[in-house]
PDB file of C-alpha atoms in Angstrom:
ATOM      1  CA  MET U 470       0.000   0.000   0.000  1.00 52.00           C
ATOM      2  CA  GLY U 471       2.815   2.423   0.890  1.00 63.00           C
ATOM      3  CA  CYS U 472       4.742   1.784  -2.329  1.00 72.00           C
ATOM      4  CA  SER U 473       1.711   2.401  -4.553  1.00 68.00           C
ATOM      5  CA  ARG U 474       0.929   5.605  -2.655  1.00 70.00           C
ATOM      6  CA  LEU U 475       4.514   6.762  -3.197  1.00 76.00           C
ATOM      7  CA  LEU U 476       4.297   5.998  -6.921  1.00 77.00           C
ATOM      8  CA  LEU U 477       1.020   7.899  -7.204  1.00 72.00           C
ATOM      9  CA  SER U 478       2.546  10.861  -5.395  1.00 77.00           C
ATOM     10  CA  LEU U 479       5.615  10.839  -7.663  1.00 84.00           C
ATOM     11  CA  ALA U 480       3.392  10.615 -10.737  1.00 83.00           C
ATOM     12  CA  ALA U 481       1.332  13.553  -9.465  1.00 83.00           C
ATOM     13  CA  VAL U 482       4.470  15.641  -8.892  1.00 88.00           C
ATOM     14  CA  PHE U 483       5.751  14.768 -12.381  1.00 91.00           C
ATOM     15  CA  ASP U 484       2.382  15.626 -13.968  1.00 90.00           C
ATOM     16  CA  PHE U 485       2.268  18.937 -12.111  1.00 92.00           C
ATOM     17  CA  ALA U 486       5.830  19.867 -13.126  1.00 94.00           C
ATOM     18  CA  LEU U 487       5.103  18.940 -16.748  1.00 93.00           C
ATOM     19  CA  ALA U 488       1.855  20.944 -16.814  1.00 94.00           C
ATOM     20  CA  ILE U 489       3.457  24.041 -15.271  1.00 95.00           C
ATOM     21  CA  THR U 490       6.478  23.850 -17.583  1.00 95.00           C
ATOM     22  CA  LEU U 491       4.320  23.475 -20.692  1.00 95.00           C
ATOM     23  CA  LEU U 492       2.069  26.296 -19.531  1.00 94.00           C
ATOM     24  CA  SER U 493       5.022  28.625 -19.026  1.00 95.00           C
ATOM     25  CA  LEU U 494       6.670  27.688 -22.354  1.00 94.00           C
ATOM     26  CA  PHE U 495       3.517  28.212 -24.409  1.00 94.00           C
ATOM     27  CA  ALA U 496       2.651  31.414 -22.524  1.00 94.00           C
ATOM     28  CA  SER U 497       6.120  32.728 -23.323  1.00 92.00           C
ATOM     29  CA  ALA U 498       5.806  31.678 -26.963  1.00 90.00           C
ATOM     30  CA  TYR U 499       2.363  33.255 -27.267  1.00 87.00           C
ATOM     31  CA  THR U 500       3.304  36.641 -25.868  1.00 78.00           C
ATOM     32  CA  SER U 501       6.571  36.864 -27.794  1.00 78.00           C
ATOM     33  CA  CYS U 502       5.319  35.808 -31.262  1.00 86.00           C
ATOM     34  CA  PHE U 503       8.032  33.151 -31.551  1.00 90.00           C
ATOM     35  CA  LEU U 504       6.351  31.355 -34.461  1.00 90.00           C
ATOM     36  CA  THR U 505       6.407  34.507 -36.579  1.00 89.00           C
ATOM     37  CA  THR U 506      10.116  34.989 -35.855  1.00 91.00           C
ATOM     38  CA  LEU U 507      10.948  31.411 -36.843  1.00 93.00           C
ATOM     39  CA  TRP U 508       8.783  31.647 -39.959  1.00 92.00           C
ATOM     40  CA  GLN U 509      10.604  34.823 -41.037  1.00 92.00           C
ATOM     41  CA  VAL U 510      14.063  33.364 -40.395  1.00 93.00           C
ATOM     42  CA  GLY U 511      13.206  30.139 -42.240  1.00 93.00           C
ATOM     43  CA  GLY U 512      11.724  32.105 -45.129  1.00 92.00           C
ATOM     44  CA  THR U 513      14.811  34.317 -45.406  1.00 92.00           C
ATOM     45  CA  LYS U 514      17.087  31.264 -45.495  1.00 92.00           C
ATOM     46  CA  GLY U 515      14.851  29.397 -47.961  1.00 92.00           C
ATOM     47  CA  TRP U 516      13.898  26.591 -45.582  1.00 94.00           C
ATOM     48  CA  ASN U 517      10.139  27.239 -45.747  1.00 92.00           C
ATOM     49  CA  SER U 518       7.679  29.709 -47.245  1.00 90.00           C
ATOM     50  CA  ASP U 519       8.546  33.368 -46.809  1.00 88.00           C
ATOM     51  CA  PRO U 520       5.986  35.468 -44.914  1.00 88.00           C
ATOM     52  CA  HIS U 521       7.299  38.578 -46.673  1.00 85.00           C
ATOM     53  CA  GLN U 522       5.938  37.193 -49.974  1.00 85.00           C
ATOM     54  CA  ARG U 523       2.458  37.909 -48.703  1.00 81.00           C
ATOM     55  CA  VAL U 524       3.126  41.604 -49.364  1.00 82.00           C
ATOM     56  CA  TYR U 525       3.713  40.727 -53.039  1.00 82.00           C
ATOM     57  CA  TYR U 526       0.305  39.082 -53.234  1.00 83.00           C
ATOM     58  CA  TYR U 527      -1.428  42.053 -51.628  1.00 84.00           C
ATOM     59  CA  ALA U 528       0.406  44.539 -53.866  1.00 85.00           C
ATOM     60  CA  ASN U 529      -0.753  42.674 -56.968  1.00 84.00           C
ATOM     61  CA  TYR U 530      -4.334  42.295 -55.726  1.00 88.00           C
ATOM     62  CA  ARG U 531      -3.993  38.528 -55.516  1.00 85.00           C
ATOM     63  CA  GLU U 532      -5.235  36.309 -52.746  1.00 86.00           C
ATOM     64  CA  PRO U 533      -2.263  35.036 -50.714  1.00 85.00           C
ATOM     65  CA  PRO U 534      -2.133  31.388 -49.744  1.00 84.00           C
ATOM     66  CA  PRO U 535      -3.361  30.683 -46.224  1.00 86.00           C
ATOM     67  CA  VAL U 536      -0.835  30.926 -43.416  1.00 86.00           C
ATOM     68  CA  PRO U 537       0.575  27.423 -42.889  1.00 90.00           C
ATOM     69  CA  SER U 538      -0.841  25.939 -39.702  1.00 90.00           C
ATOM     70  CA  VAL U 539       2.635  25.285 -38.319  1.00 91.00           C
ATOM     71  CA  TRP U 540       3.366  29.046 -38.329  1.00 91.00           C
ATOM     72  CA  ASP U 541      -0.098  30.246 -37.320  1.00 89.00           C
ATOM     73  CA  GLU U 542      -0.361  31.918 -33.913  1.00 88.00           C
ATOM     74  CA  SER U 543      -3.571  30.000 -33.265  1.00 91.00           C
ATOM     75  CA  LEU U 544      -1.378  26.903 -32.858  1.00 92.00           C
ATOM     76  CA  THR U 545       0.334  28.533 -29.884  1.00 92.00           C
ATOM     77  CA  LYS U 546      -3.060  29.593 -28.486  1.00 94.00           C
ATOM     78  CA  CYS U 547      -4.361  26.054 -28.861  1.00 95.00           C
ATOM     79  CA  SER U 548      -1.310  24.531 -27.164  1.00 95.00           C
ATOM     80  CA  LEU U 549      -1.560  27.108 -24.387  1.00 95.00           C
ATOM     81  CA  CYS U 550      -5.215  26.168 -23.837  1.00 96.00           C
ATOM     82  CA  ILE U 551      -4.323  22.470 -23.814  1.00 97.00           C
ATOM     83  CA  SER U 552      -1.710  23.119 -21.135  1.00 96.00           C
ATOM     84  CA  VAL U 553      -4.334  24.978 -19.065  1.00 96.00           C
ATOM     85  CA  VAL U 554      -6.695  22.009 -19.470  1.00 96.00           C
ATOM     86  CA  THR U 555      -3.838  19.729 -18.366  1.00 95.00           C
ATOM     87  CA  LEU U 556      -3.386  21.780 -15.210  1.00 95.00           C
ATOM     88  CA  VAL U 557      -7.136  21.758 -14.493  1.00 95.00           C
ATOM     89  CA  VAL U 558      -7.214  17.980 -14.982  1.00 93.00           C
ATOM     90  CA  TRP U 559      -4.285  17.667 -12.571  1.00 91.00           C
ATOM     91  CA  ILE U 560      -6.228  19.627  -9.942  1.00 91.00           C
ATOM     92  CA  ALA U 561      -9.323  17.480 -10.560  1.00 88.00           C
ATOM     93  CA  ARG U 562      -7.259  14.306 -10.225  1.00 86.00           C
ATOM     94  CA  LEU U 563      -5.719  15.509  -7.004  1.00 85.00           C
ATOM     95  CA  SER U 564      -9.093  16.303  -5.477  1.00 84.00           C
ATOM     96  CA  LEU U 565     -10.482  12.994  -6.735  1.00 80.00           C
ATOM     97  CA  GLN U 566      -7.544  11.086  -5.292  1.00 76.00           C
ATOM     98  CA  ARG U 567      -7.896  12.757  -1.898  1.00 76.00           C
ATOM     99  CA  GLY U 568     -11.657  12.569  -1.530  1.00 71.00           C
ATOM    100  CA  SER U 569     -12.839   9.465  -3.360  1.00 68.00           C
ATOM    101  CA  LEU U 570     -13.741   6.240  -1.638  1.00 67.00           C
ATOM    102  CA  ASP U 571     -14.810   4.490  -4.850  1.00 70.00           C
ATOM    103  CA  VAL U 572     -11.632   2.896  -6.240  1.00 71.00           C
ATOM    104  CA  TYR U 573     -13.165   1.748  -9.530  1.00 76.00           C
ATOM    105  CA  GLY U 574     -14.832   5.078 -10.193  1.00 75.00           C
ATOM    106  CA  SER U 575     -11.550   6.802  -9.518  1.00 77.00           C
ATOM    107  CA  LEU U 576      -9.706   4.474 -11.915  1.00 80.00           C
ATOM    108  CA  ILE U 577     -12.275   4.964 -14.665  1.00 86.00           C
ATOM    109  CA  THR U 578     -12.225   8.738 -14.239  1.00 84.00           C
ATOM    110  CA  ASN U 579      -8.424   8.804 -14.372  1.00 85.00           C
ATOM    111  CA  ALA U 580      -8.477   6.632 -17.498  1.00 89.00           C
ATOM    112  CA  LEU U 581     -10.926   9.040 -19.159  1.00 91.00           C
ATOM    113  CA  TYR U 582      -8.702  11.972 -18.196  1.00 91.00           C
ATOM    114  CA  ASP U 583      -5.715  10.144 -19.691  1.00 92.00           C
ATOM    115  CA  VAL U 584      -7.557   9.513 -22.968  1.00 95.00           C
ATOM    116  CA  LEU U 585      -8.667  13.152 -23.152  1.00 95.00           C
ATOM    117  CA  LEU U 586      -5.176  14.513 -22.494  1.00 95.00           C
ATOM    118  CA  ALA U 587      -3.537  12.027 -24.865  1.00 96.00           C
ATOM    119  CA  ALA U 588      -5.904  13.092 -27.662  1.00 97.00           C
ATOM    120  CA  LEU U 589      -5.323  16.804 -27.020  1.00 97.00           C
ATOM    121  CA  TRP U 590      -1.528  16.512 -26.822  1.00 97.00           C
ATOM    122  CA  THR U 591      -1.452  14.239 -29.881  1.00 97.00           C
ATOM    123  CA  TYR U 592      -3.263  16.949 -31.827  1.00 96.00           C
ATOM    124  CA  SER U 593      -0.864  19.584 -30.509  1.00 96.00           C
ATOM    125  CA  THR U 594       2.290  17.634 -31.371  1.00 96.00           C
ATOM    126  CA  THR U 595       0.943  16.736 -34.807  1.00 96.00           C
ATOM    127  CA  ALA U 596       0.165  20.386 -35.515  1.00 95.00           C
ATOM    128  CA  GLN U 597       3.566  21.534 -34.218  1.00 95.00           C
ATOM    129  CA  ASN U 598       5.231  19.047 -36.564  1.00 94.00           C
ATOM    130  CA  SER U 599       3.043  19.743 -39.613  1.00 94.00           C
ATOM    131  CA  PRO U 600       4.456  20.679 -43.033  1.00 94.00           C
ATOM    132  CA  ASP U 601       4.622  24.073 -44.721  1.00 92.00           C
ATOM    133  CA  VAL U 602       3.570  23.502 -48.330  1.00 91.00           C
ATOM    134  CA  SER U 603       2.219  26.975 -49.108  1.00 88.00           C
ATOM    135  CA  ASP U 604       5.205  27.815 -51.352  1.00 88.00           C
ATOM    136  CA  PRO U 605       5.884  25.124 -53.990  1.00 88.00           C
ATOM    137  CA  GLU U 606       9.506  26.285 -54.324  1.00 91.00           C
ATOM    138  CA  HIS U 607      10.238  26.027 -50.601  1.00 90.00           C
ATOM    139  CA  ILE U 608       8.351  22.998 -49.313  1.00 92.00           C
ATOM    140  CA  SER U 609       9.164  22.113 -45.737  1.00 92.00           C
ATOM    141  CA  LEU U 610       7.938  18.749 -44.461  1.00 93.00           C
ATOM    142  CA  ARG U 611       8.811  19.655 -40.863  1.00 94.00           C
ATOM    143  CA  PRO U 612       9.509  22.990 -39.177  1.00 94.00           C
ATOM    144  CA  TRP U 613      13.135  23.922 -39.685  1.00 93.00           C
ATOM    145  CA  HIS U 614      13.835  24.344 -35.974  1.00 93.00           C
ATOM    146  CA  LEU U 615      12.967  20.668 -35.404  1.00 93.00           C
ATOM    147  CA  GLU U 616      15.054  19.478 -38.374  1.00 92.00           C
ATOM    148  CA  ARG U 617      18.105  21.714 -38.272  1.00 90.00           C
ATOM    149  CA  GLY U 618      18.359  22.725 -34.647  1.00 87.00           C
ATOM    150  CA  CYS U 619      18.753  26.195 -33.223  1.00 90.00           C
ATOM    151  CA  ARG U 620      22.317  27.013 -34.299  1.00 89.00           C
ATOM    152  CA  ASP U 621      21.475  27.261 -37.993  1.00 88.00           C
ATOM    153  CA  GLY U 622      18.867  29.956 -37.420  1.00 87.00           C
ATOM    154  CA  GLY U 623      21.279  32.542 -36.092  1.00 86.00           C
ATOM    155  CA  PRO U 624      21.231  34.720 -32.995  1.00 87.00           C
ATOM    156  CA  ARG U 625      17.952  36.437 -33.877  1.00 83.00           C
ATOM    157  CA  SER U 626      15.935  33.263 -33.514  1.00 90.00           C
ATOM    158  CA  ARG U 627      17.896  31.325 -30.905  1.00 91.00           C
ATOM    159  CA  ARG U 628      15.548  32.021 -27.965  1.00 92.00           C
ATOM    160  CA  ALA U 629      12.403  31.363 -29.995  1.00 92.00           C
ATOM    161  CA  CYS U 630      13.900  28.178 -31.386  1.00 93.00           C
ATOM    162  CA  GLY U 631      14.923  26.920 -27.954  1.00 93.00           C
ATOM    163  CA  VAL U 632      11.542  27.599 -26.375  1.00 93.00           C
ATOM    164  CA  LEU U 633       9.519  26.047 -29.200  1.00 94.00           C
ATOM    165  CA  SER U 634      11.821  23.022 -29.507  1.00 94.00           C
ATOM    166  CA  ALA U 635      11.550  22.416 -25.756  1.00 94.00           C
ATOM    167  CA  ALA U 636       7.778  22.880 -25.925  1.00 95.00           C
ATOM    168  CA  TYR U 637       7.568  20.330 -28.741  1.00 95.00           C
ATOM    169  CA  GLY U 638       9.708  17.821 -26.849  1.00 95.00           C
ATOM    170  CA  LEU U 639       7.665  18.179 -23.677  1.00 95.00           C
ATOM    171  CA  SER U 640       4.443  17.930 -25.697  1.00 96.00           C
ATOM    172  CA  VAL U 641       5.659  14.564 -26.969  1.00 96.00           C
ATOM    173  CA  VAL U 642       6.385  13.528 -23.367  1.00 94.00           C
ATOM    174  CA  ALA U 643       2.882  14.664 -22.368  1.00 93.00           C
ATOM    175  CA  VAL U 644       1.328  12.301 -24.909  1.00 89.00           C
TER     176      VAL U 644
END
């Protein structure tokens, strides 16, 4: 009984640390527009579509292609919301663990929480790793910061690259 309680406590501490870390990384990425910075650096170096080309489309009264989902700020918003949901689920689990006398109900509820969080984080990691095919001359099957690392981007994008790479790695762990 004591060993299982210790394992549950360690798992709860790990889940809490993961949720807080993901929340802080995505909050930092959201407020600092890191995706836009990485999109611009990758576009300048020819690794993905160039966001500056959108000006060309507007100047010539043409409809620009949609912003690739991997560079869209709504991806950061979505991942930030998922990390908030993860934290809320952690709080619900903690209160359920402390106050529940029904072992089977507690197990089923935790399993449902796990399925929900796995689905949400799977969506987030898939979206973070999605291709940029909006420019046929610069197709990128994965974001450049996940393929090339942060050194190739230069000093301008190093912080953004580090934060988003860490957020992607921890999102994979969260699945």
